[in-house]
PDB file of C-alpha atoms in Angstrom:
ATOM      1  CA  PRO A   1      52.663 -90.382  21.577  1.00 59.00           C
ATOM      2  CA  ARG A   2      53.455 -94.071  21.964  1.00 78.00           C
ATOM      3  CA  ALA A   3      51.001 -96.221  23.866  1.00 85.00           C
ATOM      4  CA  ILE A   4      49.304 -99.574  23.642  1.00 88.00           C
ATOM      5  CA  LEU A   5      45.724 -99.661  24.853  1.00 88.00           C
ATOM      6  CA  GLN A   6      43.199-102.461  25.199  1.00 88.00           C
ATOM      7  CA  TRP A   7      40.471-102.070  22.579  1.00 87.00           C
ATOM      8  CA  ASN A   8      37.414-104.168  23.428  1.00 88.00           C
ATOM      9  CA  VAL A   9      36.531-105.157  19.856  1.00 94.00           C
ATOM     10  CA  GLY A  10      36.365-108.777  18.774  1.00 91.00           C
ATOM     11  CA  SER A  11      35.288-108.364  15.148  1.00 94.00           C
ATOM     12  CA  TYR A  12      34.587-105.643  12.625  1.00 95.00           C
ATOM     13  CA  ARG A  13      30.901-105.878  13.604  1.00 95.00           C
ATOM     14  CA  ASP A  14      31.853-104.416  17.000  1.00 95.00           C
ATOM     15  CA  ILE A  15      33.292-101.230  15.456  1.00 96.00           C
ATOM     16  CA  SER A  16      30.882 -98.423  16.271  1.00 95.00           C
ATOM     17  CA  LEU A  17      30.900 -94.760  17.231  1.00 93.00           C
ATOM     18  CA  GLN A  18      31.131 -95.899  20.840  1.00 94.00           C
ATOM     19  CA  SER A  19      34.077 -98.249  20.291  1.00 95.00           C
ATOM     20  CA  LEU A  20      35.914 -95.544  18.313  1.00 95.00           C
ATOM     21  CA  SER A  21      35.429 -92.951  21.069  1.00 94.00           C
ATOM     22  CA  LEU A  22      38.785 -94.046  22.520  1.00 91.00           C
ATOM     23  CA  PHE A  23      40.551 -92.695  19.445  1.00 94.00           C
ATOM     24  CA  ARG A  24      38.808 -89.328  19.692  1.00 92.00           C
ATOM     25  CA  LEU A  25      40.180 -88.894  23.230  1.00 91.00           C
ATOM     26  CA  LEU A  26      43.855 -89.438  22.448  1.00 91.00           C
ATOM     27  CA  GLU A  27      46.271 -86.562  23.032  1.00 90.00           C
ATOM     28  CA  PRO A  28      47.931 -85.345  20.978  1.00 92.00           C
ATOM     29  CA  ARG A  29      44.977 -85.561  18.625  1.00 94.00           C
ATOM     30  CA  ILE A  30      45.508 -88.103  15.849  1.00 96.00           C
ATOM     31  CA  GLU A  31      45.219 -87.258  12.146  1.00 97.00           C
ATOM     32  CA  ILE A  32      44.484 -90.737  10.872  1.00 98.00           C
ATOM     33  CA  LEU A  33      43.141 -93.965  12.283  1.00 97.00           C
ATOM     34  CA  VAL A  34      44.149 -97.178  10.554  1.00 98.00           C
ATOM     35  CA  LEU A  35      41.689 -99.995  11.206  1.00 98.00           C
ATOM     36  CA  GLY A  36      42.709-103.608  10.612  1.00 97.00           C
ATOM     37  CA  THR A  37      39.581-105.737  10.247  1.00 97.00           C
ATOM     38  CA  GLY A  38      41.175-109.186  10.392  1.00 96.00           C
ATOM     39  CA  ASP A  39      41.914-111.493   7.448  1.00 96.00           C
ATOM     40  CA  ARG A  40      40.136-109.312   4.908  1.00 97.00           C
ATOM     41  CA  VAL A  41      38.885-105.787   4.422  1.00 98.00           C
ATOM     42  CA  GLU A  42      35.381-105.369   5.832  1.00 97.00           C
ATOM     43  CA  ARG A  43      32.984-102.521   5.136  1.00 95.00           C
ATOM     44  CA  LEU A  44      32.121-100.301   8.075  1.00 95.00           C
ATOM     45  CA  HIS A  45      28.853 -98.438   8.434  1.00 94.00           C
ATOM     46  CA  PRO A  46      29.115 -95.127   6.521  1.00 95.00           C
ATOM     47  CA  THR A  47      27.768 -93.179   9.517  1.00 95.00           C
ATOM     48  CA  VAL A  48      30.717 -94.343  11.623  1.00 95.00           C
ATOM     49  CA  LEU A  49      33.230 -93.189   9.009  1.00 95.00           C
ATOM     50  CA  LYS A  50      31.429 -89.875   8.501  1.00 96.00           C
ATOM     51  CA  GLN A  51      31.402 -89.111  12.223  1.00 95.00           C
ATOM     52  CA  MET A  52      35.141 -89.681  12.464  1.00 96.00           C
ATOM     53  CA  ARG A  53      35.700 -87.290   9.536  1.00 95.00           C
ATOM     54  CA  VAL A  54      33.515 -84.711  11.307  1.00 96.00           C
ATOM     55  CA  CYS A  55      35.848 -85.063  14.308  1.00 95.00           C
ATOM     56  CA  GLY A  56      38.825 -84.365  12.020  1.00 96.00           C
ATOM     57  CA  ILE A  57      40.137 -87.937  11.939  1.00 97.00           C
ATOM     58  CA  ALA A  58      40.667 -89.726   8.627  1.00 97.00           C
ATOM     59  CA  VAL A  59      39.975 -93.477   8.713  1.00 97.00           C
ATOM     60  CA  GLU A  60      41.716 -96.080   6.564  1.00 98.00           C
ATOM     61  CA  VAL A  61      40.183 -99.583   6.676  1.00 98.00           C
ATOM     62  CA  GLN A  62      42.389-102.500   5.602  1.00 98.00           C
ATOM     63  CA  ASP A  63      43.036-106.134   6.408  1.00 98.00           C
ATOM     64  CA  THR A  64      45.173-106.329   9.547  1.00 97.00           C
ATOM     65  CA  PRO A  65      48.537-107.243   7.962  1.00 98.00           C
ATOM     66  CA  ASN A  66      48.299-104.267   5.586  1.00 98.00           C
ATOM     67  CA  ALA A  67      46.984-102.020   8.362  1.00 98.00           C
ATOM     68  CA  CYS A  68      50.117-102.794  10.402  1.00 97.00           C
ATOM     69  CA  ALA A  69      52.332-101.878   7.447  1.00 98.00           C
ATOM     70  CA  THR A  70      50.398 -98.664   6.813  1.00 98.00           C
ATOM     71  CA  PHE A  71      50.582 -97.669  10.477  1.00 97.00           C
ATOM     72  CA  ASN A  72      54.332 -98.280  10.546  1.00 97.00           C
ATOM     73  CA  PHE A  73      54.791 -96.211   7.390  1.00 98.00           C
ATOM     74  CA  LEU A  74      52.719 -93.324   8.758  1.00 97.00           C
ATOM     75  CA  THR A  75      54.589 -93.254  12.052  1.00 96.00           C
ATOM     76  CA  SER A  76      57.939 -93.386  10.228  1.00 96.00           C
ATOM     77  CA  GLU A  77      56.816 -90.177   8.502  1.00 96.00           C
ATOM     78  CA  LYS A  78      56.078 -88.669  11.942  1.00 95.00           C
ATOM     79  CA  ARG A  79      52.330 -88.571  11.254  1.00 96.00           C
ATOM     80  CA  LEU A  80      49.991 -88.573  14.252  1.00 96.00           C
ATOM     81  CA  ALA A  81      48.405 -91.946  13.644  1.00 97.00           C
ATOM     82  CA  ALA A  82      46.716 -94.660  15.661  1.00 96.00           C
ATOM     83  CA  ALA A  83      45.792 -98.218  14.771  1.00 96.00           C
ATOM     84  CA  GLY A  84      42.849-100.340  15.845  1.00 96.00           C
ATOM     85  CA  LEU A  85      43.776-103.903  15.005  1.00 96.00           C
ATOM     86  CA  ILE A  86      41.669-107.063  15.055  1.00 96.00           C
ATOM     87  CA  PRO A  87      43.871-110.185  14.871  1.00 94.00           C
ATOM     88  CA  PRO A  88      43.519-112.173  11.638  1.00 91.00           C
TER      89      PRO A  88
END
């Protein structure tokens, strides 16, 4: 349930179905993925978001400081959440 993994993403442009495959493999299966896209919220390709929904994983995209706060809140509520964070 608690792990820190290396995510080979340098910017929001690197977020793809392939880079998100890590989150689809986690056990127990996560409910929500919080993505922090750096200093500001960046739009991800709609196909990427749709595919994650098809896999049963909700995706919340925020700037990284807010993504950290959201992740902490979700885990305090015992939600099965993961975070993909790009440093601001």
